[in-house]
PDB file of C-alpha atoms in Angstrom:
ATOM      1  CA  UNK A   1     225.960 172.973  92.367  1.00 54.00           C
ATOM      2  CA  UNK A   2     227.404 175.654  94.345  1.00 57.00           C
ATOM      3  CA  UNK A   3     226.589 178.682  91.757  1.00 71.00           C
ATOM      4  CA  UNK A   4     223.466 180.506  93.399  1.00 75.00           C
ATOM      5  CA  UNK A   5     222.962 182.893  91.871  1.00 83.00           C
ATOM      6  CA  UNK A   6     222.391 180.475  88.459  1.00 73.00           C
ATOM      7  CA  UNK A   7     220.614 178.127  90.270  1.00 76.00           C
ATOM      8  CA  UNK A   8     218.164 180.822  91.804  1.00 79.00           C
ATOM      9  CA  UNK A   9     217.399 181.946  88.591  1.00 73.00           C
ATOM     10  CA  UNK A  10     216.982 178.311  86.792  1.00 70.00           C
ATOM     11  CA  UNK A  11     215.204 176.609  89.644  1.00 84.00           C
ATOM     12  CA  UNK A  12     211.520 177.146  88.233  1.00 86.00           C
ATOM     13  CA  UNK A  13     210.953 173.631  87.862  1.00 89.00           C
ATOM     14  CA  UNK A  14     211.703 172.919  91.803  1.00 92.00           C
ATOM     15  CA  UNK A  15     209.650 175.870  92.847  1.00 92.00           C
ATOM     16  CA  UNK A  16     206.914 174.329  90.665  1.00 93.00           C
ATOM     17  CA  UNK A  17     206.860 171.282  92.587  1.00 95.00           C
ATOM     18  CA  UNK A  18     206.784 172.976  96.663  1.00 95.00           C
ATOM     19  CA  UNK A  19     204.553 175.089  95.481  1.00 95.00           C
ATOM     20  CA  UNK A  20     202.230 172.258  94.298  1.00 96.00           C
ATOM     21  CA  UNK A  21     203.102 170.099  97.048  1.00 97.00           C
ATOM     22  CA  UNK A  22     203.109 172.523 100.029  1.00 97.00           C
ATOM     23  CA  UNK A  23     200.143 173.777  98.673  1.00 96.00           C
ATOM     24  CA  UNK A  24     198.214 170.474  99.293  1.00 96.00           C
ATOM     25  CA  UNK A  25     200.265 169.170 102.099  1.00 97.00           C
ATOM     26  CA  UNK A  26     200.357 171.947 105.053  1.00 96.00           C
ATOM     27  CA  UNK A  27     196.383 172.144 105.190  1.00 95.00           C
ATOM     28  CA  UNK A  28     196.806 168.334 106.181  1.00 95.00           C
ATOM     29  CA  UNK A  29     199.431 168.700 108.875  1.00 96.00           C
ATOM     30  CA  UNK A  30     198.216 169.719 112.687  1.00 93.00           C
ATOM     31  CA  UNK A  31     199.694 173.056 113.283  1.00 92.00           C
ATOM     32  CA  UNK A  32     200.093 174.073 117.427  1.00 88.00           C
ATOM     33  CA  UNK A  33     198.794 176.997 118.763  1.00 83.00           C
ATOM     34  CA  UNK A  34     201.837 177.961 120.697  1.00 83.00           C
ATOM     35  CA  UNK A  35     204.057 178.221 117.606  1.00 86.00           C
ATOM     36  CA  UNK A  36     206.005 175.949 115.340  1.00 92.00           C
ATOM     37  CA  UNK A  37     210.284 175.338 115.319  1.00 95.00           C
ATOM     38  CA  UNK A  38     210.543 174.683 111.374  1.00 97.00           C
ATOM     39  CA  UNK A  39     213.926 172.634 110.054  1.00 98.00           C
ATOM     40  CA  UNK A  40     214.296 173.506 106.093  1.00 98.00           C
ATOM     41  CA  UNK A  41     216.888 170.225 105.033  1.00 98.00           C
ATOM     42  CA  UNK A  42     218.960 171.000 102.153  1.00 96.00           C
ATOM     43  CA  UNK A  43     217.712 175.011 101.883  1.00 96.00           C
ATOM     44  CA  UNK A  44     220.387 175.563  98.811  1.00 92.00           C
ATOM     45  CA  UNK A  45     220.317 179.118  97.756  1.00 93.00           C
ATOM     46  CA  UNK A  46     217.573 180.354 100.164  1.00 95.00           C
ATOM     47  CA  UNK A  47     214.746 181.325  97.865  1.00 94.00           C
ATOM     48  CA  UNK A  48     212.438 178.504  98.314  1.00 95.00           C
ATOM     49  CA  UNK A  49     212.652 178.864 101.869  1.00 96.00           C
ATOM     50  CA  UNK A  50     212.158 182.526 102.258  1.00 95.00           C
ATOM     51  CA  UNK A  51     209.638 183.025  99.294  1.00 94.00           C
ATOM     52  CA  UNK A  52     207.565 180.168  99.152  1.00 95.00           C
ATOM     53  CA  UNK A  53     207.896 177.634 102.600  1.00 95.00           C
ATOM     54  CA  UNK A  54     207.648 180.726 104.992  1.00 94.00           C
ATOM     55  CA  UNK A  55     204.666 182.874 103.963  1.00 93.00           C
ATOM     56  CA  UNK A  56     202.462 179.779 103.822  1.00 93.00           C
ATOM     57  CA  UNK A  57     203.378 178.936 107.126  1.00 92.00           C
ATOM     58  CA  UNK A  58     201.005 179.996 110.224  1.00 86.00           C
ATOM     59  CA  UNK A  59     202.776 182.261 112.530  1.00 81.00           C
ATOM     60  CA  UNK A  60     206.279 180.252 113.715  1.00 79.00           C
ATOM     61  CA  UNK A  61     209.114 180.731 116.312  1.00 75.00           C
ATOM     62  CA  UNK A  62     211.715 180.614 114.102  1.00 87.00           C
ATOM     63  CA  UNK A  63     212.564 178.353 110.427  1.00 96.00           C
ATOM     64  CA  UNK A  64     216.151 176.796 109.887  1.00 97.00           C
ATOM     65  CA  UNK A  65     217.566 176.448 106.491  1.00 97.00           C
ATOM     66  CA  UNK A  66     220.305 174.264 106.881  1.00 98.00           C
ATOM     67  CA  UNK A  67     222.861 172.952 103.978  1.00 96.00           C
ATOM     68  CA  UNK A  68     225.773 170.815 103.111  1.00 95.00           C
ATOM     69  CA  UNK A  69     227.231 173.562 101.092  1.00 93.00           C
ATOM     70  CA  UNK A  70     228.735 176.443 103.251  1.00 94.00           C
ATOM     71  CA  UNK A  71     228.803 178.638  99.837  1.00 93.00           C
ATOM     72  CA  UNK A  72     224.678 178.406  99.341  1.00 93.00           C
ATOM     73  CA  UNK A  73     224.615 179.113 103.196  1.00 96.00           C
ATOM     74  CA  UNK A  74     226.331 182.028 102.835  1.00 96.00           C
ATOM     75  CA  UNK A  75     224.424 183.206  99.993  1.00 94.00           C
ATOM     76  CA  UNK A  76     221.075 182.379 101.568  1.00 95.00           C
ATOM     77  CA  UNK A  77     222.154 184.370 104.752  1.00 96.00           C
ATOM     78  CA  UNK A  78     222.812 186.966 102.603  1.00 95.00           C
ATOM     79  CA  UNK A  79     220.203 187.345 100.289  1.00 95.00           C
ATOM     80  CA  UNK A  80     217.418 185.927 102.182  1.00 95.00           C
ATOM     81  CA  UNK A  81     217.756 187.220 105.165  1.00 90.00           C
ATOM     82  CA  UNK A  82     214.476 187.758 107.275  1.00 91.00           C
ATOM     83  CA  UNK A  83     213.654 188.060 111.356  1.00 91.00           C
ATOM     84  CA  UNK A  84     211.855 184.620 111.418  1.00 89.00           C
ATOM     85  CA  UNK A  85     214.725 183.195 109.756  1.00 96.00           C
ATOM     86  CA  UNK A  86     217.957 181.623 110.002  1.00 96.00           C
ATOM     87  CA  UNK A  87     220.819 179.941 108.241  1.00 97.00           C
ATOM     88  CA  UNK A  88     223.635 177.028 109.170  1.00 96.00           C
ATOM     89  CA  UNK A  89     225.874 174.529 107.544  1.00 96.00           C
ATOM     90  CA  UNK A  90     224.917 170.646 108.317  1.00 96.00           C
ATOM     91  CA  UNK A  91     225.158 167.531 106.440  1.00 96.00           C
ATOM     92  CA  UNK A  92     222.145 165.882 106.859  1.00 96.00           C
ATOM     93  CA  UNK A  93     223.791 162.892 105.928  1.00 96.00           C
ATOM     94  CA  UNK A  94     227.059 162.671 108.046  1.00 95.00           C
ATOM     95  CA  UNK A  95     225.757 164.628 110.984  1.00 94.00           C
ATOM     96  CA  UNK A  96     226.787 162.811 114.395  1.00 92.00           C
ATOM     97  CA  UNK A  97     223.928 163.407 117.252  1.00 93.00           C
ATOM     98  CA  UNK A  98     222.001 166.471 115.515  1.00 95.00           C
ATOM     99  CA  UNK A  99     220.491 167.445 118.533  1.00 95.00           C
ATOM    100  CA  UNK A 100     223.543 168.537 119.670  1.00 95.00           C
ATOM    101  CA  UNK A 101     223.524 171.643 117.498  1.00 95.00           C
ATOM    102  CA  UNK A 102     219.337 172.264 117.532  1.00 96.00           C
ATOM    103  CA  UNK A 103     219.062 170.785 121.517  1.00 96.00           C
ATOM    104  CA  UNK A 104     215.458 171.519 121.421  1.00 95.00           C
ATOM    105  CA  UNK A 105     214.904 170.052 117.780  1.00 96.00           C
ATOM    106  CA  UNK A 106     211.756 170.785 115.156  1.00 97.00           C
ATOM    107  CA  UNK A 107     208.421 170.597 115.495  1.00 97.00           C
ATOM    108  CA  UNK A 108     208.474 170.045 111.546  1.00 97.00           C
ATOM    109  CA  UNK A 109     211.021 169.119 109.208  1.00 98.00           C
ATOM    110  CA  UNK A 110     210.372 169.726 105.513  1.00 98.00           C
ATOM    111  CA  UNK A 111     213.361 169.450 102.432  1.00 98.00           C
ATOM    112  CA  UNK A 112     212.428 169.976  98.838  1.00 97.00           C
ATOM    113  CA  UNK A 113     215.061 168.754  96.021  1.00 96.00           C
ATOM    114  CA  UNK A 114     217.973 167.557  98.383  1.00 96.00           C
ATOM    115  CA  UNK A 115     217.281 164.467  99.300  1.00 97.00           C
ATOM    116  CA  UNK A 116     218.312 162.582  95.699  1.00 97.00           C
ATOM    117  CA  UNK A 117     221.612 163.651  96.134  1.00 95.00           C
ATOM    118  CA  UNK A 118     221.862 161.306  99.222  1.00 96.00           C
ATOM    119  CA  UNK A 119     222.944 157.794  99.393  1.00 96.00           C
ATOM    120  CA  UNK A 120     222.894 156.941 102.820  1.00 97.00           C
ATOM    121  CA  UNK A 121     219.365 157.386 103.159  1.00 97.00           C
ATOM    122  CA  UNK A 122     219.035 155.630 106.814  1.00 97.00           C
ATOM    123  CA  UNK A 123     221.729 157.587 108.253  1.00 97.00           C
ATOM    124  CA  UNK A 124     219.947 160.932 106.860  1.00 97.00           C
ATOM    125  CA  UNK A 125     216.301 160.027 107.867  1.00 98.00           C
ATOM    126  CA  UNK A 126     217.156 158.808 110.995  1.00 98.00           C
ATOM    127  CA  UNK A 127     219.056 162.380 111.542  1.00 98.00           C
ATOM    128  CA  UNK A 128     215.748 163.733 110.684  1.00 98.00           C
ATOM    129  CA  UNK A 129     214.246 161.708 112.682  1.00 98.00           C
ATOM    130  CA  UNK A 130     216.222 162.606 115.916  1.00 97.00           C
ATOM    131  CA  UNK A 131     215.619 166.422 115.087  1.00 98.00           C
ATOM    132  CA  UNK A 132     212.079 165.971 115.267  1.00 98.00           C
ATOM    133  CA  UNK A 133     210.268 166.440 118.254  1.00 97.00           C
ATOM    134  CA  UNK A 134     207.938 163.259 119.646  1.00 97.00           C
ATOM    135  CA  UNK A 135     204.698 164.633 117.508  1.00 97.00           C
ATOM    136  CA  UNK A 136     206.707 166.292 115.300  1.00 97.00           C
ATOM    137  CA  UNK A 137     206.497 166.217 111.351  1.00 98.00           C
ATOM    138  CA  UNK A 138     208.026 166.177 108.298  1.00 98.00           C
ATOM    139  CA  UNK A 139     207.538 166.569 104.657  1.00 98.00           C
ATOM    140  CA  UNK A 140     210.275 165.320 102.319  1.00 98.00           C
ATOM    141  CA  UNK A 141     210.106 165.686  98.342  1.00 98.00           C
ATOM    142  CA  UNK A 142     212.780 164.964  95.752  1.00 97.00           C
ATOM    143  CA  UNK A 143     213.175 163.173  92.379  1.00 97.00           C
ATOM    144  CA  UNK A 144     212.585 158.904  92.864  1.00 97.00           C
ATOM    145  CA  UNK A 145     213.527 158.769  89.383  1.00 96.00           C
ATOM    146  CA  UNK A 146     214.903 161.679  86.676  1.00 95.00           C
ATOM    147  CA  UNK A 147     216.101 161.192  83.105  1.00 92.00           C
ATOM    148  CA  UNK A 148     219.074 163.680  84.193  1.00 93.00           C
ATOM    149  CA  UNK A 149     220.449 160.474  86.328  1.00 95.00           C
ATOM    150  CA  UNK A 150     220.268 158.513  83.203  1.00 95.00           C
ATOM    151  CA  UNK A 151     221.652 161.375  81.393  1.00 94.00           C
ATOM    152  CA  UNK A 152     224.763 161.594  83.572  1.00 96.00           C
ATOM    153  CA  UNK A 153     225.038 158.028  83.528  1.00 96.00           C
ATOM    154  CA  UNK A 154     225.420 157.575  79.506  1.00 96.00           C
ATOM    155  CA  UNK A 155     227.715 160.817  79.751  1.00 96.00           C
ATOM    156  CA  UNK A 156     230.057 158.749  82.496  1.00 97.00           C
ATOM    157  CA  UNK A 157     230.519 156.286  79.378  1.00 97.00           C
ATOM    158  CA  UNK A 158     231.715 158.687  76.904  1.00 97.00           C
ATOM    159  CA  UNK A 159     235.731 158.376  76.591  1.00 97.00           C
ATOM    160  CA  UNK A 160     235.811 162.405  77.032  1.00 97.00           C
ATOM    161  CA  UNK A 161     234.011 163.067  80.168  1.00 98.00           C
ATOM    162  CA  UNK A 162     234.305 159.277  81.815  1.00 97.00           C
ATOM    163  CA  UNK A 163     237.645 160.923  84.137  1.00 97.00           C
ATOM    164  CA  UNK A 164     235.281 163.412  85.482  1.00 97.00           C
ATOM    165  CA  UNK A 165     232.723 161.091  86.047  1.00 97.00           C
ATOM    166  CA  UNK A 166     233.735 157.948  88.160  1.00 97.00           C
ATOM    167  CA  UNK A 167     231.539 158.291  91.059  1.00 97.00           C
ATOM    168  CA  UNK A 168     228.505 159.049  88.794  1.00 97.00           C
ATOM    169  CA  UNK A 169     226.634 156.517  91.312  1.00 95.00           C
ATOM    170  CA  UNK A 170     226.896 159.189  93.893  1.00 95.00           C
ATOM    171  CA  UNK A 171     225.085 161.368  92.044  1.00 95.00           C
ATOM    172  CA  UNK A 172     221.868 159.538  90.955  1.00 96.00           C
ATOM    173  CA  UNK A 173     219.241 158.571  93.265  1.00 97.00           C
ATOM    174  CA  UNK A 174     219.069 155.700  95.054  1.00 97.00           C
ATOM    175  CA  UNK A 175     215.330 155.167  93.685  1.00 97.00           C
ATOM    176  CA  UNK A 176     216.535 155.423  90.205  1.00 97.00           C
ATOM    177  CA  UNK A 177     216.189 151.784  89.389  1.00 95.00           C
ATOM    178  CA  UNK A 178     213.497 150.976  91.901  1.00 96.00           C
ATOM    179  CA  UNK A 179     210.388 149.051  90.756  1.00 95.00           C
ATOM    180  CA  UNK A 180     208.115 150.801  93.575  1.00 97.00           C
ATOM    181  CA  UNK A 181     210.570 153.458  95.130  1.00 97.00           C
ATOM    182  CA  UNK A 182     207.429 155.096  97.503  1.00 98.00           C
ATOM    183  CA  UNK A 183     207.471 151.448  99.003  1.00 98.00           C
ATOM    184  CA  UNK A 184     211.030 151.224  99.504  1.00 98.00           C
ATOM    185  CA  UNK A 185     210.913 154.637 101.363  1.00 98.00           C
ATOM    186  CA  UNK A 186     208.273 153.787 103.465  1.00 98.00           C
ATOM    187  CA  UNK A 187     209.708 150.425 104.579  1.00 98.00           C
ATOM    188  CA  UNK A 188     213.138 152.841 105.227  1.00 98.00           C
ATOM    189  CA  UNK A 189     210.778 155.254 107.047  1.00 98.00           C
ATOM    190  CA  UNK A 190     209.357 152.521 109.108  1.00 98.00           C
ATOM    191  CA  UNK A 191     212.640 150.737 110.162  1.00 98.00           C
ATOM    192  CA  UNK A 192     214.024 154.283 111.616  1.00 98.00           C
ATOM    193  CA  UNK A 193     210.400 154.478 113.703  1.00 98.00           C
ATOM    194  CA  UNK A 194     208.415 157.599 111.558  1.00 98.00           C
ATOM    195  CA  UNK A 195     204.525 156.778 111.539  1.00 98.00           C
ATOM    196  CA  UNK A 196     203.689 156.753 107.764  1.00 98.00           C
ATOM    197  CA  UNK A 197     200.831 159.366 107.166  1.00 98.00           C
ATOM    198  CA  UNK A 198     201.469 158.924 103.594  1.00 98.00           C
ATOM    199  CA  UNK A 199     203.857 158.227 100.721  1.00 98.00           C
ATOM    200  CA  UNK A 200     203.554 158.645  96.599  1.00 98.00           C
ATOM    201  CA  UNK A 201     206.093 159.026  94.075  1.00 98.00           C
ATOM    202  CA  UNK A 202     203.426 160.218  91.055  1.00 97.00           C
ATOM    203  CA  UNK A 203     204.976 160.821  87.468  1.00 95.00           C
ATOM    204  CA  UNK A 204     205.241 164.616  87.396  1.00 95.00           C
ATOM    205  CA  UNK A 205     206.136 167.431  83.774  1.00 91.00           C
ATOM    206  CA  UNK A 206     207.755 170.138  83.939  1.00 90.00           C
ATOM    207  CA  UNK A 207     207.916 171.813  80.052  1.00 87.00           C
ATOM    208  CA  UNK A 208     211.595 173.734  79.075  1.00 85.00           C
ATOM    209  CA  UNK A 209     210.410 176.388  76.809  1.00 81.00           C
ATOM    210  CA  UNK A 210     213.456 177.216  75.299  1.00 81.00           C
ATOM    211  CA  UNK A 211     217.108 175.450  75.453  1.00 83.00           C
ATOM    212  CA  UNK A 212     219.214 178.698  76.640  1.00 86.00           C
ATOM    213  CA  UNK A 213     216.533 177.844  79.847  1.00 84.00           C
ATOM    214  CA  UNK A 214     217.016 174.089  80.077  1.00 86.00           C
ATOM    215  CA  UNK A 215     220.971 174.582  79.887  1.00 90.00           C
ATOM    216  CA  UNK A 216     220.937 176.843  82.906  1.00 89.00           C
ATOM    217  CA  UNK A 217     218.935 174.438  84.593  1.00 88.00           C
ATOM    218  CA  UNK A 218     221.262 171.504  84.076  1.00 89.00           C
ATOM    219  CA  UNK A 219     224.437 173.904  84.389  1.00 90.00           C
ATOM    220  CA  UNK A 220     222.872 175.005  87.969  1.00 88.00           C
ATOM    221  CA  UNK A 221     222.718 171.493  89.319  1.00 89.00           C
ATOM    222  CA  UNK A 222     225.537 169.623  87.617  1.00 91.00           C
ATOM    223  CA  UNK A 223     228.223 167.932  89.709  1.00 92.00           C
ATOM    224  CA  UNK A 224     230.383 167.505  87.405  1.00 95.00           C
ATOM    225  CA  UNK A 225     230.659 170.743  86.106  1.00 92.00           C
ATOM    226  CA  UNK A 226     233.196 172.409  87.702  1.00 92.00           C
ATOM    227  CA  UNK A 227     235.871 169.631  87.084  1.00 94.00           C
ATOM    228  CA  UNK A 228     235.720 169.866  83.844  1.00 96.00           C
ATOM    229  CA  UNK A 229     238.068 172.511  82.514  1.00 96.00           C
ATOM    230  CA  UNK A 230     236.916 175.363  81.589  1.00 95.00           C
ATOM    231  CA  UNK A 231     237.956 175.593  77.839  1.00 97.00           C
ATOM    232  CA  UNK A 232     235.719 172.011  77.996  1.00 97.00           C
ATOM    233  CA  UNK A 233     232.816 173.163  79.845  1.00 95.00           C
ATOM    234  CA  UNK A 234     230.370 174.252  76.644  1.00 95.00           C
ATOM    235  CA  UNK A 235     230.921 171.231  74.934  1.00 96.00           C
ATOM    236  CA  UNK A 236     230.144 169.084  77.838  1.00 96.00           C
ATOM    237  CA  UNK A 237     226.823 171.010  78.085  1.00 94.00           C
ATOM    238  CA  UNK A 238     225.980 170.788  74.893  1.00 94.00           C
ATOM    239  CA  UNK A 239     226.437 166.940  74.703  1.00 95.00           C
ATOM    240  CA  UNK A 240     224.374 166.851  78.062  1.00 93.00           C
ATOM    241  CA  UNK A 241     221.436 168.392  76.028  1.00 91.00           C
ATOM    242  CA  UNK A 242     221.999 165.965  72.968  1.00 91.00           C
ATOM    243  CA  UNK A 243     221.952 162.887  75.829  1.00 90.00           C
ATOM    244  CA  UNK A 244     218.540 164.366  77.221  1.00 86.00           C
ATOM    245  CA  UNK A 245     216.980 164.801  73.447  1.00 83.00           C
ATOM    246  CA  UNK A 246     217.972 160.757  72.552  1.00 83.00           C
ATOM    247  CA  UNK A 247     215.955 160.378  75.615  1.00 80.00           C
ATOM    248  CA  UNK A 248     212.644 161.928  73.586  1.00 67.00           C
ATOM    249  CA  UNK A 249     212.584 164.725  75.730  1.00 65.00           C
ATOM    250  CA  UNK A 250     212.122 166.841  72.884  1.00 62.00           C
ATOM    251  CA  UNK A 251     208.929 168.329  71.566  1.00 65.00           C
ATOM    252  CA  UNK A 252     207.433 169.215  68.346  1.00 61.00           C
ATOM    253  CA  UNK A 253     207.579 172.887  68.967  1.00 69.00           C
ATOM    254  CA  UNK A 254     211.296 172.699  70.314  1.00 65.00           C
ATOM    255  CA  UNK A 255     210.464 172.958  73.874  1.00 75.00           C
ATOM    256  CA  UNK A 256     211.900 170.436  75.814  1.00 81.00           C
ATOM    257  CA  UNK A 257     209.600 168.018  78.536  1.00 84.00           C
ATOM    258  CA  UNK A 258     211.073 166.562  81.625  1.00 85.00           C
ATOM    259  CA  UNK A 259     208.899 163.542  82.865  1.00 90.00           C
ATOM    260  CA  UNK A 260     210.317 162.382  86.028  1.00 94.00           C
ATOM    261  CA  UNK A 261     209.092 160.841  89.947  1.00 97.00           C
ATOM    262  CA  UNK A 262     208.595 163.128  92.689  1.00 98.00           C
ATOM    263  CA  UNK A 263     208.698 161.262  95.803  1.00 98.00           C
ATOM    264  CA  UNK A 264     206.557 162.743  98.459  1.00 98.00           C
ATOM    265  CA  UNK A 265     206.860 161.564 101.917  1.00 98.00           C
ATOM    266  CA  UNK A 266     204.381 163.092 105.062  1.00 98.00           C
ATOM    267  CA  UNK A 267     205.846 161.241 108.153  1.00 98.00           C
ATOM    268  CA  UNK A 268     205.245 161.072 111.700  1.00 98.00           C
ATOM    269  CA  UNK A 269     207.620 160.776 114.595  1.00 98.00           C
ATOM    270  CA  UNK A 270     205.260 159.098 117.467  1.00 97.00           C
ATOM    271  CA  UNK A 271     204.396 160.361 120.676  1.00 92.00           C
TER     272      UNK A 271
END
């Protein structure tokens, strides 16, 4: 997951979805007059921030893209780089007293396609939540469920791959097997003390039109990938695509559909 470069040019499917969402969200969200401090959780590469979160912004005192992976942060900072915008490494996640790094915190707090990749939700959220200032907001989106989790799963099984596999847990989201996953968020949301404005996780497609496109796609977010040897790495692609297809991804026309659950979360830390 640390290949930018692949992963800015596969990502259409994410860009898809903050464009849709952003587009319907940021009109709903009260904007101040005297400028916003914008936190960007989970920025990977860059692009998203830079290309579509800041131009639909009103004017801002500064965005944040912040990452667990020092590799996309150092891409980002170099390829993205901009006046109204910076870069840093943070785990979201394992972060002890955020405000320590951002003293002054965020007015809003937004993170597009990070969030499934954490399982200690509480610990991450409530980081967020700390960052935020009293009044603040924030807008999270990422996959509540995904056939690729399922996908990985049956792979961990296979006698070939299970060695690289072990901790496939860690990699699926923690909404996979959820009955009403936008419920359990909110009750999450809740406990940590976020105002719920509102919370959905609607069944979303996103149509592969060719396979060359869908294997960069998986290649440029697979865990997994990179301890795999290398001689290996093909074939354990290739059976990652024939996993998706028994999953009746496949169409008629031999494009490939992904049917999956965006969560979408707009929360409110109180006054």
């Amino acid at each position: 997951m640390e290949d930018a470069q692949l992963y800015v040019a596969a990502n259409g499917l994410q860009r898809r979805d903050a464009l849709l969402v952003l587009s319907e969200y940021l009109p709903q969200m009260a904007w101040r007059q005297d400028g916003e401090t914008v936190l960007d959780v989970g920025c990977g590469s860059g692009d998203v921030t830079r290309n579509l979160l800041l131009p639909l912004l009103p004017p801002v005192a500064q965005v944040v893209g912040v990452d667990v992976s020092q590799e996309m942060v150092s891409f980002a900072s170099k390829t993205f780089r901009h006046d109204g915008l910076a870069f840093h490494h943070l785990d979201i996640e394992r972060a002890v007293q955020p405000r320590q790094v951002f003293p002054d915190g965020f007015t809003k707090v937004f993170s597009f396609y990070c969030l499934h990749w954490v399982q200690g939700q509480h610990a991450c959220l409530n980081n967020m939540y700390q960052l935020l200032q009293p009044g603040g907001e924030a807008l999270l989106v990422f996959l509540a469920h995904n056939p690729l989790f399922t996908m990985y799963q049956n792979m961990s099984h296979k006698s070939r791959w299970h060695q690289y596999m072990q901790d496939v847990n860690n990699f699926v989201s923690v909404y996979q097997h959820k009955t009403d996953p936008a419920q359990d968020m909110m009750d999450l949301a809740e406990d940590i003390g976020f105002q719920i404005v509102s919370c959905e996780a609607p069944e979303l497609e996103f149509v592969f039109d060719n396979i060359n496109y869908l294997r960069n796609a998986i290649k440029a977010v697979n865990p997994f990938l990179k301890r795999i040897p290398t001689e290996d790495q093909e074939a354990f692609l290739m059976e990652c695509l024939q996993e998706l297809a028994k999953l009746k991804t496949k169409r008629q026309d031999g494009s490939t559909v992904a049917r999956y659950n965006l969560m979408i979360a707009h929360l409110l830390r109180p006054e």
